[in-house]
Amino acid sequence: MDTETSQGIKLMLFASLLFAFMGAFAKELSSSMSSVEVVFFRNIFGVVLIALSLYKKPIMQKGGKPWLLFFRGFVGFAALLMFFYNISNISLAQAMTFSKTSTIFTALFAYIFIKEKLGFKGWIGIFIGFIGILFITKFDGGSLEKTDWLGILTGVGAGLAYTSVRELRTYYDTRVIVLSFMTIGSIGPAILMFIGNYYTNDTFDFLFGEFVIPSLSDWVFIILMGTTATFAQVFMTKAYASAKAGIVGTISYSTLIFAIALGMILGDKFPDIWIILGIILIVISGVLASGKKKE
C-alpha cells in the first residue's frame, strides 16, 4: 500500500470517528432539548466558521443557479431534521445506518436527473441496498414505524442534496454550497421553534419544538458537536484528496462500527441480528453503488 493511500485511510478513519462522536453529542443534547433545536445549534456553529473562512479567502465562482442552490440547502436541512430526530428516538447505530443509505439514492438520482450511467455493479448495489433497508426496518408487510419512514426519507433527502452538489460544484465555491445549506438549516429551525411555541402535533413532532435555553453542560455538548462535525468534514475532504474515492468511501462505513460502540456507552442495546444484517447489506450496497462504472 502506498503512502498516500495509507494516509487517506487514516484520515477517513479519524473523520468517521468524529462523525460518530457528533451523533453521540447530538443524542446527549436531545435529552434536554428538541431535535429541532439541536439542528439549529449544529448549523449556526457551521455558519460562523464558514463565514470566517469566506472573509479570510474571498470566493471565485460563476454562479447562476440560485434555485438549485436553495433546493440543495432545503432538502439537506430536511434530511438533517429527520436524522437528528431519529438519533434522539432510536439507537445511534440505526440512525447512522439510515443516513448511509444516501449513497444508494444518490446513485439512483444521479442516473435519473443528471444522466450518470450505472454499470451492472451499480444496479446490483442499489438492489442490495433496498434489501438492507427492509432488514433494518424489519418490514413484514405491515406498517412501518415513524422512525423507519423518517430514516428512509433521511437517505432520500441526503441523496437529492448530494446529487444537486454534483451539478452545483461547477458553478459555486464549495464553501458557498455548504454555507447555503447551513444558513437554511439555521433559519429553518428558528422559524419552526417560533411556531412550536404556539402549535404542537405529535405526528409532526420532528418539525416543531420549543426553544429551551441551554444549560452550562448543554453548551459544552453544543461546542463539542459543532467542533467534531466541522473537523470531521475537514478530515473527510483531506482523505478524498489523498486516496482513491472508492477506497476512502469504503472506509467511511467505519462510522457505523464507531456508532455501535458509542451508542452502547450511551445506553443503546447491541443491534439485533436483523439490524446487523441490514448494516452489512447497506455497506456492501454503498461500496458497489459508489464505485459504479460509468459506461
Short mmCIF file of N, CA, C and O in Angstrom, two decimals, residues 110-224:
data_model
loop_
_atom_site.label_atom_id
_atom_site.label_comp_id
_atom_site.label_asym_id
_atom_site.label_seq_id
_atom_site.Cartn_x
_atom_site.Cartn_y
_atom_site.Cartn_z
N ALA A 110 -28.74 10.39 -9.48
CA ALA A 110 -27.77 10.85 -10.48
C ALA A 110 -28.07 10.22 -11.84
O ALA A 110 -27.92 10.87 -12.89
N TYR A 111 -28.52 8.98 -11.82
CA TYR A 111 -28.91 8.29 -13.06
C TYR A 111 -30.15 8.94 -13.67
O TYR A 111 -30.23 9.16 -14.89
N ILE A 112 -31.12 9.29 -12.82
CA ILE A 112 -32.40 9.84 -13.30
C ILE A 112 -32.27 11.29 -13.75
O ILE A 112 -32.73 11.67 -14.83
N PHE A 113 -31.61 12.12 -12.91
CA PHE A 113 -31.64 13.57 -13.14
C PHE A 113 -30.45 14.13 -13.91
O PHE A 113 -30.62 15.11 -14.65
N ILE A 114 -29.27 13.58 -13.71
CA ILE A 114 -28.12 14.14 -14.42
C ILE A 114 -27.48 13.14 -15.37
O ILE A 114 -26.36 13.32 -15.84
N LYS A 115 -28.23 12.06 -15.61
CA LYS A 115 -27.89 11.09 -16.66
C LYS A 115 -26.53 10.41 -16.48
O LYS A 115 -25.86 10.10 -17.45
N GLU A 116 -26.13 10.20 -15.21
CA GLU A 116 -24.91 9.42 -14.98
C GLU A 116 -25.21 7.96 -15.26
O GLU A 116 -26.25 7.44 -14.84
N LYS A 117 -24.33 7.30 -15.96
CA LYS A 117 -24.53 5.91 -16.30
C LYS A 117 -24.30 5.02 -15.08
O LYS A 117 -23.42 5.27 -14.27
N LEU A 118 -25.12 3.97 -14.97
CA LEU A 118 -24.95 2.99 -13.91
C LEU A 118 -24.51 1.67 -14.53
O LEU A 118 -25.21 1.12 -15.38
N GLY A 119 -23.38 1.16 -14.09
CA GLY A 119 -22.94 -0.13 -14.56
C GLY A 119 -23.69 -1.24 -13.84
O GLY A 119 -24.55 -1.00 -12.99
N PHE A 120 -23.36 -2.48 -14.16
CA PHE A 120 -24.02 -3.63 -13.56
C PHE A 120 -23.84 -3.63 -12.04
O PHE A 120 -24.77 -3.86 -11.29
N LYS A 121 -22.62 -3.29 -11.58
CA LYS A 121 -22.34 -3.27 -10.14
C LYS A 121 -23.21 -2.22 -9.45
O LYS A 121 -23.66 -2.42 -8.32
N GLY A 122 -23.41 -1.09 -10.12
CA GLY A 122 -24.22 -0.03 -9.54
C GLY A 122 -25.65 -0.47 -9.29
O GLY A 122 -26.22 -0.24 -8.23
N TRP A 123 -26.26 -1.13 -10.30
CA TRP A 123 -27.64 -1.60 -10.16
C TRP A 123 -27.75 -2.69 -9.09
O TRP A 123 -28.70 -2.71 -8.31
N ILE A 124 -26.76 -3.58 -9.05
CA ILE A 124 -26.74 -4.62 -8.01
C ILE A 124 -26.64 -3.97 -6.63
O ILE A 124 -27.30 -4.38 -5.68
N GLY A 125 -25.79 -2.92 -6.54
CA GLY A 125 -25.63 -2.22 -5.28
C GLY A 125 -26.94 -1.59 -4.81
O GLY A 125 -27.29 -1.68 -3.62
N ILE A 126 -27.69 -0.98 -5.72
CA ILE A 126 -28.97 -0.36 -5.38
C ILE A 126 -29.96 -1.42 -4.91
O ILE A 126 -30.66 -1.24 -3.90
N PHE A 127 -30.00 -2.55 -5.61
CA PHE A 127 -30.91 -3.64 -5.24
C PHE A 127 -30.57 -4.17 -3.84
O PHE A 127 -31.46 -4.32 -2.99
N ILE A 128 -29.30 -4.42 -3.59
CA ILE A 128 -28.86 -4.91 -2.27
C ILE A 128 -29.19 -3.89 -1.19
O ILE A 128 -29.59 -4.24 -0.07
N GLY A 129 -29.02 -2.60 -1.52
CA GLY A 129 -29.31 -1.54 -0.56
C GLY A 129 -30.76 -1.54 -0.11
O GLY A 129 -31.05 -1.40 1.09
N PHE A 130 -31.68 -1.73 -1.05
CA PHE A 130 -33.10 -1.76 -0.69
C PHE A 130 -33.43 -3.00 0.15
O PHE A 130 -34.27 -2.93 1.05
N ILE A 131 -32.76 -4.10 -0.12
CA ILE A 131 -32.93 -5.29 0.73
C ILE A 131 -32.43 -4.99 2.14
O ILE A 131 -33.04 -5.36 3.13
N GLY A 132 -31.30 -4.26 2.22
CA GLY A 132 -30.76 -3.87 3.51
C GLY A 132 -31.72 -3.01 4.30
O GLY A 132 -31.87 -3.16 5.52
N ILE A 133 -32.40 -2.09 3.60
CA ILE A 133 -33.39 -1.22 4.25
C ILE A 133 -34.53 -2.07 4.84
O ILE A 133 -35.00 -1.82 5.96
N LEU A 134 -34.95 -3.09 4.10
CA LEU A 134 -36.01 -3.97 4.59
C LEU A 134 -35.58 -4.68 5.87
O LEU A 134 -36.37 -4.84 6.81
N PHE A 135 -34.32 -5.10 5.92
CA PHE A 135 -33.82 -5.76 7.13
C PHE A 135 -33.80 -4.79 8.32
O PHE A 135 -34.20 -5.16 9.43
N ILE A 136 -33.34 -3.57 8.09
CA ILE A 136 -33.23 -2.59 9.18
C ILE A 136 -34.61 -2.23 9.73
O ILE A 136 -34.80 -2.09 10.94
N THR A 137 -35.58 -2.09 8.84
CA THR A 137 -36.93 -1.72 9.27
C THR A 137 -37.75 -2.93 9.71
O THR A 137 -38.85 -2.78 10.23
N LYS A 138 -37.20 -4.14 9.49
CA LYS A 138 -37.91 -5.39 9.82
C LYS A 138 -39.28 -5.41 9.18
O LYS A 138 -40.29 -5.80 9.78
N PHE A 139 -39.32 -4.96 7.94
CA PHE A 139 -40.57 -4.83 7.20
C PHE A 139 -41.17 -6.21 6.91
O PHE A 139 -40.53 -7.06 6.31
N ASP A 140 -42.39 -6.43 7.35
CA ASP A 140 -43.01 -7.73 7.15
C ASP A 140 -44.35 -7.62 6.42
O ASP A 140 -45.18 -8.51 6.48
N GLY A 141 -44.53 -6.50 5.73
CA GLY A 141 -45.78 -6.30 5.02
C GLY A 141 -46.78 -5.46 5.82
O GLY A 141 -47.80 -5.04 5.31
N GLY A 142 -46.46 -5.23 7.10
CA GLY A 142 -47.32 -4.40 7.94
C GLY A 142 -46.91 -2.95 7.84
O GLY A 142 -46.26 -2.52 6.89
N SER A 143 -47.26 -2.19 8.85
CA SER A 143 -46.93 -0.76 8.84
C SER A 143 -45.54 -0.52 9.41
O SER A 143 -45.08 -1.23 10.30
N LEU A 144 -44.88 0.50 8.87
CA LEU A 144 -43.56 0.89 9.36
C LEU A 144 -43.71 1.90 10.50
O LEU A 144 -44.68 2.65 10.55
N GLU A 145 -42.74 1.91 11.40
CA GLU A 145 -42.72 2.90 12.46
C GLU A 145 -42.38 4.28 11.86
O GLU A 145 -41.81 4.37 10.77
N LYS A 146 -42.73 5.34 12.58
CA LYS A 146 -42.42 6.69 12.09
C LYS A 146 -40.92 6.87 11.88
O LYS A 146 -40.50 7.48 10.90
N THR A 147 -40.12 6.33 12.81
CA THR A 147 -38.67 6.47 12.68
C THR A 147 -38.14 5.73 11.46
O THR A 147 -37.11 6.12 10.90
N ASP A 148 -38.83 4.67 11.04
CA ASP A 148 -38.43 3.95 9.82
C ASP A 148 -38.65 4.84 8.59
O ASP A 148 -37.78 4.97 7.73
N TRP A 149 -39.85 5.44 8.54
CA TRP A 149 -40.15 6.33 7.41
C TRP A 149 -39.19 7.52 7.38
O TRP A 149 -38.67 7.89 6.32
N LEU A 150 -38.95 8.10 8.55
CA LEU A 150 -38.05 9.25 8.61
C LEU A 150 -36.62 8.84 8.26
O LEU A 150 -35.88 9.62 7.63
N GLY A 151 -36.22 7.63 8.65
CA GLY A 151 -34.89 7.14 8.30
C GLY A 151 -34.72 7.00 6.80
O GLY A 151 -33.70 7.41 6.23
N ILE A 152 -35.72 6.42 6.15
CA ILE A 152 -35.68 6.26 4.69
C ILE A 152 -35.67 7.63 4.01
O ILE A 152 -34.90 7.88 3.07
N LEU A 153 -36.51 8.54 4.51
CA LEU A 153 -36.57 9.89 3.93
C LEU A 153 -35.28 10.67 4.18
O LEU A 153 -34.92 11.54 3.39
N THR A 154 -34.58 10.35 5.27
CA THR A 154 -33.27 10.95 5.51
C THR A 154 -32.32 10.60 4.36
O THR A 154 -31.61 11.46 3.83
N GLY A 155 -32.31 9.32 3.99
CA GLY A 155 -31.48 8.87 2.87
C GLY A 155 -31.89 9.51 1.56
O GLY A 155 -31.04 9.91 0.76
N VAL A 156 -33.20 9.62 1.34
CA VAL A 156 -33.71 10.24 0.11
C VAL A 156 -33.31 11.71 0.04
O VAL A 156 -32.81 12.19 -0.98
N GLY A 157 -33.53 12.43 1.14
CA GLY A 157 -33.19 13.86 1.17
C GLY A 157 -31.71 14.11 0.98
O GLY A 157 -31.31 14.98 0.20
N ALA A 158 -30.89 13.33 1.68
CA ALA A 158 -29.44 13.47 1.54
C ALA A 158 -29.00 13.10 0.13
O ALA A 158 -28.11 13.74 -0.45
N GLY A 159 -29.65 12.07 -0.45
CA GLY A 159 -29.32 11.67 -1.81
C GLY A 159 -29.61 12.77 -2.82
O GLY A 159 -28.82 13.04 -3.73
N LEU A 160 -30.75 13.44 -2.65
CA LEU A 160 -31.10 14.57 -3.52
C LEU A 160 -30.10 15.72 -3.34
O LEU A 160 -29.69 16.37 -4.31
N ALA A 161 -29.72 15.96 -2.08
CA ALA A 161 -28.77 17.03 -1.80
C ALA A 161 -27.42 16.76 -2.44
O ALA A 161 -26.83 17.63 -3.09
N TYR A 162 -26.91 15.53 -2.28
CA TYR A 162 -25.60 15.19 -2.85
C TYR A 162 -25.63 15.20 -4.37
O TYR A 162 -24.66 15.58 -5.02
N THR A 163 -26.77 14.80 -4.95
CA THR A 163 -26.89 14.82 -6.41
C THR A 163 -26.84 16.26 -6.93
O THR A 163 -26.20 16.55 -7.94
N SER A 164 -27.52 17.16 -6.22
CA SER A 164 -27.51 18.56 -6.65
C SER A 164 -26.13 19.18 -6.51
O SER A 164 -25.74 20.04 -7.31
N VAL A 165 -25.36 18.71 -5.52
CA VAL A 165 -24.00 19.23 -5.34
C VAL A 165 -23.14 18.90 -6.56
O VAL A 165 -22.28 19.69 -6.96
N ARG A 166 -23.36 17.75 -7.16
CA ARG A 166 -22.59 17.36 -8.34
C ARG A 166 -22.76 18.35 -9.49
O ARG A 166 -21.87 18.57 -10.29
N GLU A 167 -23.94 18.96 -9.55
CA GLU A 167 -24.21 19.98 -10.56
C GLU A 167 -23.71 21.34 -10.10
O GLU A 167 -23.12 22.10 -10.86
N LEU A 168 -23.92 21.65 -8.82
CA LEU A 168 -23.59 22.96 -8.29
C LEU A 168 -22.10 23.24 -8.23
O LEU A 168 -21.66 24.39 -8.34
N ARG A 169 -21.28 22.19 -8.04
CA ARG A 169 -19.84 22.43 -7.84
C ARG A 169 -19.14 23.03 -9.05
O ARG A 169 -18.04 23.55 -8.94
N THR A 170 -19.80 22.99 -10.22
CA THR A 170 -19.21 23.63 -11.41
C THR A 170 -19.57 25.11 -11.48
O THR A 170 -19.04 25.84 -12.31
N TYR A 171 -20.48 25.55 -10.60
CA TYR A 171 -20.94 26.94 -10.61
C TYR A 171 -20.55 27.71 -9.35
O TYR A 171 -20.41 28.94 -9.40
N TYR A 172 -20.42 27.00 -8.22
CA TYR A 172 -20.20 27.69 -6.95
C TYR A 172 -18.99 27.14 -6.19
O TYR A 172 -18.64 25.96 -6.31
N ASP A 173 -18.41 28.02 -5.40
CA ASP A 173 -17.37 27.63 -4.44
C ASP A 173 -18.00 26.64 -3.46
O ASP A 173 -19.14 26.83 -3.02
N THR A 174 -17.26 25.60 -3.10
CA THR A 174 -17.78 24.59 -2.18
C THR A 174 -18.26 25.21 -0.88
O THR A 174 -19.29 24.81 -0.32
N ARG A 175 -17.54 26.22 -0.40
CA ARG A 175 -17.92 26.87 0.86
C ARG A 175 -19.27 27.56 0.75
O ARG A 175 -20.05 27.60 1.71
N VAL A 176 -19.57 28.10 -0.43
CA VAL A 176 -20.86 28.76 -0.65
C VAL A 176 -21.99 27.73 -0.62
O VAL A 176 -23.07 27.98 -0.07
N ILE A 177 -21.74 26.56 -1.21
CA ILE A 177 -22.74 25.48 -1.20
C ILE A 177 -23.03 25.05 0.23
O ILE A 177 -24.19 24.89 0.64
N VAL A 178 -21.96 24.86 1.02
CA VAL A 178 -22.13 24.45 2.42
C VAL A 178 -22.80 25.56 3.22
O VAL A 178 -23.68 25.30 4.04
N LEU A 179 -22.41 26.81 2.97
CA LEU A 179 -22.98 27.93 3.70
C LEU A 179 -24.47 28.07 3.43
O LEU A 179 -25.25 28.36 4.34
N SER A 180 -24.89 27.85 2.18
CA SER A 180 -26.31 27.96 1.86
C SER A 180 -27.12 26.92 2.63
O SER A 180 -28.20 27.20 3.15
N PHE A 181 -26.57 25.72 2.71
CA PHE A 181 -27.22 24.63 3.46
C PHE A 181 -27.31 24.98 4.94
O PHE A 181 -28.38 24.85 5.57
N MET A 182 -26.21 25.44 5.51
CA MET A 182 -26.19 25.73 6.95
C MET A 182 -27.01 26.97 7.30
O MET A 182 -27.58 27.05 8.40
N THR A 183 -27.07 27.93 6.38
CA THR A 183 -27.90 29.13 6.63
C THR A 183 -29.37 28.75 6.66
O THR A 183 -30.11 29.16 7.57
N ILE A 184 -29.81 27.98 5.66
CA ILE A 184 -31.20 27.48 5.65
C ILE A 184 -31.44 26.61 6.88
O ILE A 184 -32.51 26.67 7.50
N GLY A 185 -30.41 25.81 7.24
CA GLY A 185 -30.51 24.93 8.40
C GLY A 185 -30.47 25.65 9.72
O GLY A 185 -30.66 25.03 10.78
N SER A 186 -30.21 26.96 9.70
CA SER A 186 -30.27 27.78 10.92
C SER A 186 -31.56 28.59 10.98
O SER A 186 -32.21 28.68 12.02
N ILE A 187 -31.93 29.16 9.83
CA ILE A 187 -33.16 29.96 9.77
C ILE A 187 -34.40 29.07 9.91
O ILE A 187 -35.35 29.40 10.63
N GLY A 188 -34.36 27.92 9.23
CA GLY A 188 -35.49 26.98 9.28
C GLY A 188 -35.86 26.56 10.69
O GLY A 188 -37.03 26.70 11.10
N PRO A 189 -34.92 26.04 11.48
CA PRO A 189 -35.26 25.65 12.85
C PRO A 189 -35.74 26.81 13.70
O PRO A 189 -36.60 26.64 14.57
N ALA A 190 -35.18 28.02 13.47
CA ALA A 190 -35.62 29.20 14.24
C ALA A 190 -37.10 29.46 13.99
O ALA A 190 -37.87 29.73 14.92
N ILE A 191 -37.52 29.36 12.72
CA ILE A 191 -38.93 29.55 12.37
C ILE A 191 -39.79 28.44 12.98
O ILE A 191 -40.86 28.69 13.55
N LEU A 192 -39.31 27.20 12.88
CA LEU A 192 -40.07 26.05 13.40
C LEU A 192 -40.20 26.11 14.92
O LEU A 192 -41.23 25.72 15.47
N MET A 193 -39.16 26.59 15.60
CA MET A 193 -39.26 26.71 17.06
C MET A 193 -40.21 27.84 17.45
O MET A 193 -40.91 27.74 18.47
N PHE A 194 -40.25 28.92 16.67
CA PHE A 194 -41.20 30.00 16.93
C PHE A 194 -42.63 29.47 16.81
O PHE A 194 -43.47 29.73 17.67
N ILE A 195 -42.88 28.70 15.73
CA ILE A 195 -44.21 28.10 15.55
C ILE A 195 -44.49 27.11 16.67
O ILE A 195 -45.61 27.01 17.17
N GLY A 196 -43.43 26.37 17.08
CA GLY A 196 -43.60 25.36 18.12
C GLY A 196 -44.03 25.91 19.46
O GLY A 196 -44.56 25.18 20.30
N ASN A 197 -43.82 27.21 19.68
CA ASN A 197 -44.27 27.83 20.92
C ASN A 197 -45.79 27.95 20.98
O ASN A 197 -46.37 28.10 22.06
N TYR A 198 -46.44 27.89 19.81
CA TYR A 198 -47.89 28.07 19.74
C TYR A 198 -48.63 26.85 19.17
O TYR A 198 -49.85 26.79 19.25
N TYR A 199 -47.87 25.93 18.59
CA TYR A 199 -48.52 24.80 17.92
C TYR A 199 -47.74 23.51 18.18
O TYR A 199 -46.52 23.49 18.06
N THR A 200 -48.44 22.45 18.55
CA THR A 200 -47.82 21.15 18.74
C THR A 200 -48.60 20.09 17.97
O THR A 200 -49.82 20.20 17.81
N ASN A 201 -47.90 19.08 17.51
CA ASN A 201 -48.53 18.00 16.76
C ASN A 201 -47.66 16.75 16.94
O ASN A 201 -46.51 16.74 16.51
N ASP A 202 -48.22 15.73 17.58
CA ASP A 202 -47.44 14.53 17.86
C ASP A 202 -46.95 13.84 16.59
O ASP A 202 -45.87 13.25 16.58
N THR A 203 -47.74 13.92 15.53
CA THR A 203 -47.34 13.28 14.27
C THR A 203 -46.13 13.97 13.66
O THR A 203 -45.25 13.33 13.10
N PHE A 204 -46.10 15.30 13.77
CA PHE A 204 -45.02 16.07 13.17
C PHE A 204 -44.09 16.68 14.23
O PHE A 204 -43.59 17.79 14.06
N ASP A 205 -43.87 15.92 15.31
CA ASP A 205 -43.03 16.44 16.39
C ASP A 205 -41.56 16.56 15.97
O ASP A 205 -40.78 17.22 16.65
N PHE A 206 -41.20 15.96 14.82
CA PHE A 206 -39.83 16.13 14.32
C PHE A 206 -39.64 17.49 13.67
O PHE A 206 -38.52 17.91 13.38
N LEU A 207 -40.77 18.20 13.43
CA LEU A 207 -40.72 19.52 12.79
C LEU A 207 -40.80 20.67 13.77
O LEU A 207 -40.25 21.75 13.51
N PHE A 208 -41.48 20.46 14.88
CA PHE A 208 -41.73 21.56 15.80
C PHE A 208 -41.18 21.27 17.19
O PHE A 208 -41.21 20.13 17.66
N GLY A 209 -40.68 22.30 17.84
CA GLY A 209 -40.18 22.15 19.19
C GLY A 209 -39.95 23.52 19.81
O GLY A 209 -39.57 24.48 19.13
N GLU A 210 -40.19 23.64 21.07
CA GLU A 210 -39.98 24.92 21.76
C GLU A 210 -38.50 25.13 22.02
O GLU A 210 -37.75 24.19 22.24
N PHE A 211 -38.10 26.41 21.99
CA PHE A 211 -36.71 26.74 22.29
C PHE A 211 -36.48 26.66 23.80
O PHE A 211 -37.26 27.20 24.59
N VAL A 212 -35.43 25.97 24.18
CA VAL A 212 -35.05 25.84 25.59
C VAL A 212 -33.66 26.45 25.76
O VAL A 212 -32.74 26.12 24.99
N ILE A 213 -33.52 27.33 26.74
CA ILE A 213 -32.21 27.95 26.98
C ILE A 213 -31.24 26.86 27.46
O ILE A 213 -31.51 26.20 28.47
N PRO A 214 -30.16 26.64 26.72
CA PRO A 214 -29.22 25.56 27.09
C PRO A 214 -28.58 25.81 28.46
O PRO A 214 -28.27 26.95 28.82
N SER A 215 -28.37 24.71 29.18
CA SER A 215 -27.66 24.79 30.45
C SER A 215 -26.16 24.84 30.16
O SER A 215 -25.74 24.72 29.02
N LEU A 216 -25.36 25.01 31.20
CA LEU A 216 -23.91 25.06 31.02
C LEU A 216 -23.39 23.76 30.40
O LEU A 216 -22.56 23.80 29.49
N SER A 217 -23.89 22.62 30.89
CA SER A 217 -23.45 21.34 30.33
C SER A 217 -23.91 21.18 28.89
O SER A 217 -23.20 20.59 28.06
N ASP A 218 -25.09 21.73 28.56
CA ASP A 218 -25.57 21.69 27.17
C ASP A 218 -24.62 22.45 26.25
O ASP A 218 -24.33 22.01 25.14
N TRP A 219 -24.15 23.61 26.73
CA TRP A 219 -23.23 24.41 25.91
C TRP A 219 -21.94 23.64 25.62
O TRP A 219 -21.37 23.75 24.54
N VAL A 220 -21.51 22.85 26.59
CA VAL A 220 -20.30 22.03 26.38
C VAL A 220 -20.54 21.05 25.24
O VAL A 220 -19.71 20.91 24.33
N PHE A 221 -21.71 20.38 25.27
CA PHE A 221 -22.03 19.41 24.22
C PHE A 221 -22.27 20.10 22.87
O PHE A 221 -21.95 19.54 21.82
N ILE A 222 -22.85 21.30 22.90
CA ILE A 222 -23.07 22.05 21.66
C ILE A 222 -21.74 22.37 20.99
O ILE A 222 -21.56 22.18 19.78
N ILE A 223 -20.79 22.84 21.78
CA ILE A 223 -19.45 23.16 21.25
C ILE A 223 -18.75 21.90 20.74
O ILE A 223 -18.15 21.90 19.66
N LEU A 224 -18.87 20.81 21.50
CA LEU A 224 -18.26 19.54 21.09
C LEU A 224 -18.89 19.02 19.79
O LEU A 224 -18.19 18.54 18.90
#
